[in-house]
mmCIF file of C-alpha atoms and ligand atoms in Angstrom:
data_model
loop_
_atom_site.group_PDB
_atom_site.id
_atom_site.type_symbol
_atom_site.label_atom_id
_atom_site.label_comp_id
_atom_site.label_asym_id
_atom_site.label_seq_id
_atom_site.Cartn_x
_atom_site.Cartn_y
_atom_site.Cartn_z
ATOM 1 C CA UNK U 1 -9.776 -5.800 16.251
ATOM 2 C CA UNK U 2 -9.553 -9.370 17.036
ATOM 3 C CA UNK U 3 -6.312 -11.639 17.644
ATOM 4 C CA UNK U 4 -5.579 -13.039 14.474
ATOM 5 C CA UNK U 5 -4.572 -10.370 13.472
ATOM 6 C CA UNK U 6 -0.357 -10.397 13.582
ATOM 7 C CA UNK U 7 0.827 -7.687 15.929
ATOM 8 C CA UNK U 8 1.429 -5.709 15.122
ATOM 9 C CA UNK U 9 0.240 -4.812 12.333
ATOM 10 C CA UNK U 10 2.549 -4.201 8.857
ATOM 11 C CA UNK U 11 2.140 -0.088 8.267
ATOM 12 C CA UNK U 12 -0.547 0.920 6.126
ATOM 13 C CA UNK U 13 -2.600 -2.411 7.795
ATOM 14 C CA UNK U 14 -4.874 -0.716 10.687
ATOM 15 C CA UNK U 15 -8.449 -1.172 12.590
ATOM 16 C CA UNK U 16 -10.487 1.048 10.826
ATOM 17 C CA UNK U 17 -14.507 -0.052 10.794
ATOM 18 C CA UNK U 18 -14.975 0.250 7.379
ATOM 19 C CA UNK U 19 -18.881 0.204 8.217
ATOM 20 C CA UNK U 20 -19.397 -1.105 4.736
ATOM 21 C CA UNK U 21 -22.952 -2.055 5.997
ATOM 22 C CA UNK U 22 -23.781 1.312 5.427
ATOM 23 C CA UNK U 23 -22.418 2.197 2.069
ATOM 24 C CA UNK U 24 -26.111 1.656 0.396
ATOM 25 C CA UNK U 25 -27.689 3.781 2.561
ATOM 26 C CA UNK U 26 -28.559 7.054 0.388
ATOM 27 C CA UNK U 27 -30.183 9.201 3.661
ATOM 28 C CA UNK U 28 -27.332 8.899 5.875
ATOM 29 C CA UNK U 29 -24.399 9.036 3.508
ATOM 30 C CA UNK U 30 -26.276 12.229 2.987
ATOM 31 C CA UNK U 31 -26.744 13.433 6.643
ATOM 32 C CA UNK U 32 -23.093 12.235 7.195
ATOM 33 C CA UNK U 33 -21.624 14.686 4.519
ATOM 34 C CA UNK U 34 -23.682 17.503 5.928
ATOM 35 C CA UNK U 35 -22.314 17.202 9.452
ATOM 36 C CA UNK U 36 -19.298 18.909 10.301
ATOM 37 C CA UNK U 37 -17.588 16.331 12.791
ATOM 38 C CA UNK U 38 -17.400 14.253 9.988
ATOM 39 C CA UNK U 39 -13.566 13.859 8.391
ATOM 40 C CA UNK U 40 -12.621 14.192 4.831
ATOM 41 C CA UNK U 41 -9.809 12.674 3.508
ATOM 42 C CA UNK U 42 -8.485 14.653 0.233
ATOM 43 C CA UNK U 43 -6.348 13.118 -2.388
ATOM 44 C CA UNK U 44 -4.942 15.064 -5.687
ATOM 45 C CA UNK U 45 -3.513 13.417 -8.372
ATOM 46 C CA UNK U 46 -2.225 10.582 -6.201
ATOM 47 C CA UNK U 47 -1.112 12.946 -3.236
ATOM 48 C CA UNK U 48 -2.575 13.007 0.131
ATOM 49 C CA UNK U 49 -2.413 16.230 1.993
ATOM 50 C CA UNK U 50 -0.004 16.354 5.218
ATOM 51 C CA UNK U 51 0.679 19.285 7.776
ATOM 52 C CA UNK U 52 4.281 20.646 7.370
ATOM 53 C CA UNK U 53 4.968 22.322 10.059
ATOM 54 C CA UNK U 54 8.374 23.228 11.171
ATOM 55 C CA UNK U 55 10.037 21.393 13.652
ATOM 56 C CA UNK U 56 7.426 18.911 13.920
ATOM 57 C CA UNK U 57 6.758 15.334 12.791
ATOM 58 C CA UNK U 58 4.295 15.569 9.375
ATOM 59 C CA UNK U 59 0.643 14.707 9.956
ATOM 60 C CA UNK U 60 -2.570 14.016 8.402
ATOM 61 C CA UNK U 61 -4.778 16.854 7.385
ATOM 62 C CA UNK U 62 -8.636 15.959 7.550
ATOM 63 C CA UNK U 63 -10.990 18.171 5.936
ATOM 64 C CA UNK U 64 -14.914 19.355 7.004
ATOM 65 C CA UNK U 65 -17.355 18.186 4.599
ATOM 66 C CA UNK U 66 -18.029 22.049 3.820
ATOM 67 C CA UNK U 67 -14.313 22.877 2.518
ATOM 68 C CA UNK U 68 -15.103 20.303 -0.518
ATOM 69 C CA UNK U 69 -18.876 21.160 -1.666
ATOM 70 C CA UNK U 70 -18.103 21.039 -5.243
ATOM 71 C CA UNK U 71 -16.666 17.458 -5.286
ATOM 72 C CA UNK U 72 -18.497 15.934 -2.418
ATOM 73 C CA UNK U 73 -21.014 14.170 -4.892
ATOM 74 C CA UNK U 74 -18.304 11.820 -5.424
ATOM 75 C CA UNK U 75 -16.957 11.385 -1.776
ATOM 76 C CA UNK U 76 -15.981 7.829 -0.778
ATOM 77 C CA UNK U 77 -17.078 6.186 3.039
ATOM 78 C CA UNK U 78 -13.603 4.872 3.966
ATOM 79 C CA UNK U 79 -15.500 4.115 7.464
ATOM 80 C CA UNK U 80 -16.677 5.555 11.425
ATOM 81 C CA UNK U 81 -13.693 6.611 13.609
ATOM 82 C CA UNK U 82 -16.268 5.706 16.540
ATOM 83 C CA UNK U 83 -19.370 8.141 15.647
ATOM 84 C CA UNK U 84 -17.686 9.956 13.463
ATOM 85 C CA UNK U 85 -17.953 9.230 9.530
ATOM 86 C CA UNK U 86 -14.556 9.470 7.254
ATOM 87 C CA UNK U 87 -14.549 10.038 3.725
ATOM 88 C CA UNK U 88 -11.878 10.145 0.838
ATOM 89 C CA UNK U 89 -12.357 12.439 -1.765
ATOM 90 C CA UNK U 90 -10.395 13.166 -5.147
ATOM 91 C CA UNK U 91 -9.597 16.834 -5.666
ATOM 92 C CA UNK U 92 -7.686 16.111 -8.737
ATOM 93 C CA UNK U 93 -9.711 18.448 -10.878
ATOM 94 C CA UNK U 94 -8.735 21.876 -9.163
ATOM 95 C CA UNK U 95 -5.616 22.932 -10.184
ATOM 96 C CA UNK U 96 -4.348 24.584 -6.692
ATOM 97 C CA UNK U 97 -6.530 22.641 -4.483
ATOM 98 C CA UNK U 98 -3.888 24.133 -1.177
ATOM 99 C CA UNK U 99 -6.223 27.012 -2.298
ATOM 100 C CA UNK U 100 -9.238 25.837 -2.494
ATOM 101 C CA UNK U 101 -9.606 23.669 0.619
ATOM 102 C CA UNK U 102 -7.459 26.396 2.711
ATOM 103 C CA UNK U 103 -6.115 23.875 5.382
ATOM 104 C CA UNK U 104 -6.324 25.405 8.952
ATOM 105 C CA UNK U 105 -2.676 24.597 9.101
ATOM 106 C CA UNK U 106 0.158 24.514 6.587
ATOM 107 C CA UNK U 107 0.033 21.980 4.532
ATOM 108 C CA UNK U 108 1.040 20.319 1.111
ATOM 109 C CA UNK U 109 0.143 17.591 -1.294
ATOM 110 C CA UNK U 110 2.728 14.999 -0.808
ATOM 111 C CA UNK U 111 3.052 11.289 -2.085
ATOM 112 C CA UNK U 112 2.796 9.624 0.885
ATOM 113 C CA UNK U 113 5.987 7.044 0.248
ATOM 114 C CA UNK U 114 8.039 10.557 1.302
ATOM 115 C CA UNK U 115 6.127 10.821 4.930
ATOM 116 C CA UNK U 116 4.420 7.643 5.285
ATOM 117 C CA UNK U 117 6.702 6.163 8.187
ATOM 118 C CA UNK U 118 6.978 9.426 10.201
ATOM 119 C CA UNK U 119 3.104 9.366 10.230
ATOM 120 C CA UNK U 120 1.190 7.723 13.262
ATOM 121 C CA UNK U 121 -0.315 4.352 12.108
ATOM 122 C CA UNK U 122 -3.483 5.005 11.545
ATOM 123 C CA UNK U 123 -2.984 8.297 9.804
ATOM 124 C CA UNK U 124 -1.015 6.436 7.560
ATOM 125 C CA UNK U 125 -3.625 3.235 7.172
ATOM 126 C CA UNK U 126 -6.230 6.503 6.108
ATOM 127 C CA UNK U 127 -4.317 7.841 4.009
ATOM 128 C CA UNK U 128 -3.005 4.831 2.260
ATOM 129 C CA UNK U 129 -6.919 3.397 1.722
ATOM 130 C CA UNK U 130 -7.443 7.009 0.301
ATOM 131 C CA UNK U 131 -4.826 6.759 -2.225
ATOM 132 C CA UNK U 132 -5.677 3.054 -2.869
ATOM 133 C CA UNK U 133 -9.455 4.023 -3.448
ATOM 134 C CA UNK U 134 -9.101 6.949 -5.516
ATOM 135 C CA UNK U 135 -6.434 5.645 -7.731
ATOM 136 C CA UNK U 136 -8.761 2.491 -8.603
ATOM 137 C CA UNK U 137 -11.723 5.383 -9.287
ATOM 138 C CA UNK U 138 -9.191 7.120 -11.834
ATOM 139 C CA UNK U 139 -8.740 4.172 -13.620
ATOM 140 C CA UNK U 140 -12.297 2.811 -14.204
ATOM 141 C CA UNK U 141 -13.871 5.927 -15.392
ATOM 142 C CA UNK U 142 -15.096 3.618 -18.772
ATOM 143 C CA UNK U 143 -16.515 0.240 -18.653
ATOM 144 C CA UNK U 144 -14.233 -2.612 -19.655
ATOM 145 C CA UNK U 145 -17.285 -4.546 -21.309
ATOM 146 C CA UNK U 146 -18.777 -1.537 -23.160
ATOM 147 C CA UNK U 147 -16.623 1.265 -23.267
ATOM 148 C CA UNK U 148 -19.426 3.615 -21.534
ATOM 149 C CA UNK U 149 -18.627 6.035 -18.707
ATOM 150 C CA UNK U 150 -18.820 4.093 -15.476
ATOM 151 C CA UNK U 151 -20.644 5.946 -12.608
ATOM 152 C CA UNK U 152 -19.962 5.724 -8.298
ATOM 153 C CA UNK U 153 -22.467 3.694 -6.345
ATOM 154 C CA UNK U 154 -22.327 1.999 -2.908
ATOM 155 C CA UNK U 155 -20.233 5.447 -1.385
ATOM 156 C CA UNK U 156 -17.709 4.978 -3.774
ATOM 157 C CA UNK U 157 -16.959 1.163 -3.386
ATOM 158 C CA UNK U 158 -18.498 0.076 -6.781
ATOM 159 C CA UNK U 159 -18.768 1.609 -10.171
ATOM 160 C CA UNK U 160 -21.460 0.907 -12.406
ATOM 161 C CA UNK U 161 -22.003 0.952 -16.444
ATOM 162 C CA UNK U 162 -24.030 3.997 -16.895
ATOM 163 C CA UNK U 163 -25.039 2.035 -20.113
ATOM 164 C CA UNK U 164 -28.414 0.675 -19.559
ATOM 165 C CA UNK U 165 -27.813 -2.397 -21.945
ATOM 166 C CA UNK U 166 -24.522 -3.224 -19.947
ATOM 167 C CA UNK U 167 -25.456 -2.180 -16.782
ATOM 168 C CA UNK U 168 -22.365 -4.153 -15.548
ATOM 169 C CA UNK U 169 -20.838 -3.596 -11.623
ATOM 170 C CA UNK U 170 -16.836 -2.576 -11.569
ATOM 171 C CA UNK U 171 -15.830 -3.646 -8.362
ATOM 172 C CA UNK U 172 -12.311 -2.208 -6.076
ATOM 173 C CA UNK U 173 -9.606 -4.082 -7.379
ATOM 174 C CA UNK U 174 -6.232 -5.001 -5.518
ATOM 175 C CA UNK U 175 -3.632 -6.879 -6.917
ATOM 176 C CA UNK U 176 -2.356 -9.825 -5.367
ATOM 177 C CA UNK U 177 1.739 -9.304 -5.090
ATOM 178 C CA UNK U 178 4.078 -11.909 -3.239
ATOM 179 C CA UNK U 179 7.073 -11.166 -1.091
ATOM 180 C CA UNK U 180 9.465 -13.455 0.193
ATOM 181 C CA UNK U 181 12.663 -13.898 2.369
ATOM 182 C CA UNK U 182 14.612 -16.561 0.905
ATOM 183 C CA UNK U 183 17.184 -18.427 3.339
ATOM 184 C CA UNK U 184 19.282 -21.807 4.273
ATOM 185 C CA UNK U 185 19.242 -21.169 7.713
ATOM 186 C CA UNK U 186 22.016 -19.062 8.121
ATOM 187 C CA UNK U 187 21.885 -17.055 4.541
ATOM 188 C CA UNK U 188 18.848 -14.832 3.384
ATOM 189 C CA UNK U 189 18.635 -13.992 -0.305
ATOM 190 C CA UNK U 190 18.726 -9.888 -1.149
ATOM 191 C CA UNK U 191 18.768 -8.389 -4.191
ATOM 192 C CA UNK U 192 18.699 -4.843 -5.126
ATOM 193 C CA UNK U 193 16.379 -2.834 -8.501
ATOM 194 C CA UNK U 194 18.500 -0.531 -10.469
ATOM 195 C CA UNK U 195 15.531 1.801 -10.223
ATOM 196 C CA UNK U 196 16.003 1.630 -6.423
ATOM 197 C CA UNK U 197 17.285 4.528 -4.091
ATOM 198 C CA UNK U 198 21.438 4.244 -3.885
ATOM 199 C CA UNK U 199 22.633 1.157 -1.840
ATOM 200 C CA UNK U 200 18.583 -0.641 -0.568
ATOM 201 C CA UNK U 201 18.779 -4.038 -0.971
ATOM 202 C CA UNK U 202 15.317 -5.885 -0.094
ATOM 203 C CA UNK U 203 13.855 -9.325 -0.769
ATOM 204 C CA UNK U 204 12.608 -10.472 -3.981
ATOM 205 C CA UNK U 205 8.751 -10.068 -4.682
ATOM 206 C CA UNK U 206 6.282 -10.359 -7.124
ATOM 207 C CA UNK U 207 2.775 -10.518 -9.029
ATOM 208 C CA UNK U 208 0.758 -13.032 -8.475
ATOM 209 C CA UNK U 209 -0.315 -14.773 -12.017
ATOM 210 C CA UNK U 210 -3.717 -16.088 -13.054
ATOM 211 C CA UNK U 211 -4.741 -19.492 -12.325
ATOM 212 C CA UNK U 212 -1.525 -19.709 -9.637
ATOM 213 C CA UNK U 213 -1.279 -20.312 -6.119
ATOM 214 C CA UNK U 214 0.400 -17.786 -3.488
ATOM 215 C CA UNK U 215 3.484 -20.772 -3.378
ATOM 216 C CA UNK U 216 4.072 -21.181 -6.919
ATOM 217 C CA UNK U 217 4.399 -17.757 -7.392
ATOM 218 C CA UNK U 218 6.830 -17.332 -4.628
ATOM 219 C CA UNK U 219 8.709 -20.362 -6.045
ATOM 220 C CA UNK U 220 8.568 -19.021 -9.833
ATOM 221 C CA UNK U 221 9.751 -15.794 -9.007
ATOM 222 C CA UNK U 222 12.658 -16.900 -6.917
ATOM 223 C CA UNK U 223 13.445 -19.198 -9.758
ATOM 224 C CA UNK U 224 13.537 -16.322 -12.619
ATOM 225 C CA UNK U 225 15.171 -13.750 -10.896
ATOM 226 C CA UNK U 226 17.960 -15.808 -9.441
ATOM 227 C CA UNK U 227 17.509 -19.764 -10.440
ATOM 228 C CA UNK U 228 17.228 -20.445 -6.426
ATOM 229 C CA UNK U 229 14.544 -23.101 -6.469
ATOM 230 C CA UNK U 230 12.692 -22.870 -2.672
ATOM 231 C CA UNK U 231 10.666 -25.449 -0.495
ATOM 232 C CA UNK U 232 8.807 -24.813 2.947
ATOM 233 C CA UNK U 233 6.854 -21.512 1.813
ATOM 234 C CA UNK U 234 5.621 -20.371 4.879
ATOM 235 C CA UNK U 235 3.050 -17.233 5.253
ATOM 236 C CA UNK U 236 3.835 -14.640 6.934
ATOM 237 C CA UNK U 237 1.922 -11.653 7.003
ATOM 238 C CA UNK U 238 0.659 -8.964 4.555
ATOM 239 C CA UNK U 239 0.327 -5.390 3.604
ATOM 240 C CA UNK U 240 -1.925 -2.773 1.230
ATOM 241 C CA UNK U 241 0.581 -1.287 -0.929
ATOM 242 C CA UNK U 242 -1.521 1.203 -2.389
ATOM 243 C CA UNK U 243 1.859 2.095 -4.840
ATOM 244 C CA UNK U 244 -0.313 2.447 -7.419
ATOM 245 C CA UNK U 245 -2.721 -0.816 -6.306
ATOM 246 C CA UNK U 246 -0.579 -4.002 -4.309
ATOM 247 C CA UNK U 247 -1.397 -6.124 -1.809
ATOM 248 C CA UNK U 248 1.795 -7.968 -0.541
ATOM 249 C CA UNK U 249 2.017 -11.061 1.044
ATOM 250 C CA UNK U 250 4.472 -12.161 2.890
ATOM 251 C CA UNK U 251 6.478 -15.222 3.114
ATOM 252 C CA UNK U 252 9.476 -16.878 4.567
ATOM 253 C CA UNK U 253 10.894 -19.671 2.192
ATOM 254 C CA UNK U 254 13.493 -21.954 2.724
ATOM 255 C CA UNK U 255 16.448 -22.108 -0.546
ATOM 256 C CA UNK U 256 17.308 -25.943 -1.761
ATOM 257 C CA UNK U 257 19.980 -24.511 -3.973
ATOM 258 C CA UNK U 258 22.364 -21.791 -3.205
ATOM 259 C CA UNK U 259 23.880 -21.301 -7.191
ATOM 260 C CA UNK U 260 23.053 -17.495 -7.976
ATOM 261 C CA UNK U 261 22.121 -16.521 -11.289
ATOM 262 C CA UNK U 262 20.983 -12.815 -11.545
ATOM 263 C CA UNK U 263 18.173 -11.949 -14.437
ATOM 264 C CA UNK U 264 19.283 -8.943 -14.887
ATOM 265 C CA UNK U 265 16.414 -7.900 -16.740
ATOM 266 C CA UNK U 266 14.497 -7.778 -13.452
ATOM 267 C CA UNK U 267 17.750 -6.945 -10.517
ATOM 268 C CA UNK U 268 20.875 -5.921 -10.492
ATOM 269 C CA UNK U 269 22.414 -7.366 -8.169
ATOM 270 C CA UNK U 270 21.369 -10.234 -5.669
ATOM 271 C CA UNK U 271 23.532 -12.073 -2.930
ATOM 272 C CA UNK U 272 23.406 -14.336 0.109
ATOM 273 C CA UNK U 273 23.855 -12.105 3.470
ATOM 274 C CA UNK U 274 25.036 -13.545 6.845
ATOM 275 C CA UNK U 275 22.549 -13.532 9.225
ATOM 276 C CA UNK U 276 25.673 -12.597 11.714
ATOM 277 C CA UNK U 277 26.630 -9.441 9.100
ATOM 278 C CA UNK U 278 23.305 -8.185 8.704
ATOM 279 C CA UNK U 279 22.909 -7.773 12.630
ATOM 280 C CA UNK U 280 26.557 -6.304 12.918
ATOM 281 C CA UNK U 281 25.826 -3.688 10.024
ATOM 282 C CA UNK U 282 24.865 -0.192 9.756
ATOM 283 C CA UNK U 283 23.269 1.188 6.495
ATOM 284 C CA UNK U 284 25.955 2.806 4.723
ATOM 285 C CA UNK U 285 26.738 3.999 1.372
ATOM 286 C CA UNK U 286 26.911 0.497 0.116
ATOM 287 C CA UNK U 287 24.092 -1.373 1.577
ATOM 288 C CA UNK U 288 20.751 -0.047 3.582
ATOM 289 C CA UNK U 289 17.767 -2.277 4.563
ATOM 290 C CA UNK U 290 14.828 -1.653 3.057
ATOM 291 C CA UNK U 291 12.453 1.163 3.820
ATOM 292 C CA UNK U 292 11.516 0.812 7.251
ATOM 293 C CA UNK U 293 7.431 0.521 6.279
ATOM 294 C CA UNK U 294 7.731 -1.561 4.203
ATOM 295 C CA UNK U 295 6.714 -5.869 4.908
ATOM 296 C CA UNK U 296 10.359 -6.824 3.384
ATOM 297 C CA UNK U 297 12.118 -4.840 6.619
ATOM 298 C CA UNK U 298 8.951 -6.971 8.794
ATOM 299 C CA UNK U 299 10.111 -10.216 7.209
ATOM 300 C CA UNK U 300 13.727 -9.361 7.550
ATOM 301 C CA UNK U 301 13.981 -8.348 11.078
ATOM 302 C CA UNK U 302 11.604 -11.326 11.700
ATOM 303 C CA UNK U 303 14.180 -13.751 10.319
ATOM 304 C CA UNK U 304 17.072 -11.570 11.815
ATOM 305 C CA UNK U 305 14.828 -12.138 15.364
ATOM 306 C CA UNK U 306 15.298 -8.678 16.180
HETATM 307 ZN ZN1 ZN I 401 -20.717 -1.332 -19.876
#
């Protein structure tokens, strides 16, 4: 992949070739699913399958085309690894699909925000666009014009009104979630969810509204959650945050105001750090970084210059 690219890459980012030149073509999609170099991808009910194997770091398990027959109509083209074709697919109608795929190793159904950052990088990119894909599919069975079932086209990127009158195209949908670290030079802004495992404290983040730019909403959400008003938004990087269906992006921004007043409908807590404390500190009982895959950890350490 080329240089613009920020390197490297935020987890879950990675240089697949999607090969989405292909997706219309009927004969090889066809060929593709009846070779067995090619790679399938399972997901079940939001889970992605992952060796557990004592002892040893979790990894992907890929499927052969021939484990999955009965749901392989519906197989999505995530892309070529090379010469080699690699497709998601959504087992979530079996009941014990461990059963019915019989991995050659071990394995389990696992959400992949338990595993994701002891996976290699690309594993992880896979299996996030897997979980990504499939979750969108579960969601637009019906047409939001017409109420008729919906139907896969394109290798799974695009689902069409199976309504003839309607006919309308339903389109992969992502949505557009900003994430900032606040500071005054010195000072970064973290606040913590009550929802949140014990003692993470992150930066604040997110949606993106209609008819806003990426800045206001970084500036609007600073402003509700804590009345910190922010200049200087400055992008940083971003990340598919297929948790159900985000794309974060990443910014630094620099706090005019330093006055702290929590909604505590949204946080629970949130507080300047030292720059100097956070590098001294060790995650304890009291206060952890965030989740080390996450883009809030990127732009933290990026600010921290570690
Ligand atoms: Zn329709």
């Amino acid at each position: 992949m080329s240089d613009f690219l920020r390197k490297p890459p935020n987890f879950y980012a990675g240089g697949l070739n999607r090969a989405a030149h292909l997706r219309k073509d009927e004969a090889w999609l066809a060929e593709r699913l009846n070779d067995g170099s090619s790679l399938i991808v399972p997901v079940w009910r939001g889970n992605n399958l992952v060796a557990s194997i004592e002892g040893e770091e979790p990894r992907a398990v890929f499927l052969a085309p021939d484990a999955i027959a009965t749901a392989i109509n519906e197989a999505i083209l995530l892309g070529m690894d090379e010469e080699r074709a690699i497709f998601a697919c959504d087992l979530s109608e079996i009941e014990t699909p461990q059963e019915a795929v019989q991995p050659a190793v071990p394995a389990q159904f696992v959400d992949l925000r338990r595993v994701g950052p002891l996976l290699p990088r690309q594993e992880g990119s896979l299996l996030a666009f897997a979980r990504g894909i499939a979750y969108w599919h579960s969601r637009h069975r019906y047409c939001g014009m017409c109420g008729a079932p919906t139907k896969p086209e394109e290798a799974g990127h695009v689902r069409r009104c199976t309504n003839p009158d309607c006919n309308a195209p339903h389109f992969p949908r992502t949505d557009p979630a900003v994430i900032m670290l606040v500071h005054d030079g010195d000072r970064c802004l973290l606040g913590r969810q009550a929802a949140w495992p014990p003692a993470m404290h992150s930066t604040l983040a997110g949606f993106v509204e209609p008819g806003e730019s990426l800045e206001e909403a970084v500036a609007r959400e600073v402003y509700e959650e804590t009345k910190v008003t922010v200049e200087d938004v400055t992008y940083h990087s971003s990340q598919p945050w297929p948790f159900p269906a985000s794309l974060m992006l990443g910014f630094h921004a620099r706090a005019t105001t330093s006055a702290i007043e929590v909604d505590h409908s949204e946080l629970e807590d949130a507080r300047w750090y030292e720059r100097e404390w956070l590098l001294a500190h060790q995650d304890d009982e009291h206060f952890r970084l965030p989740r080390r895959d996450s883009i809030a950890r990127r732009l933290l350490e990026d600010w921290l210059g570690r």
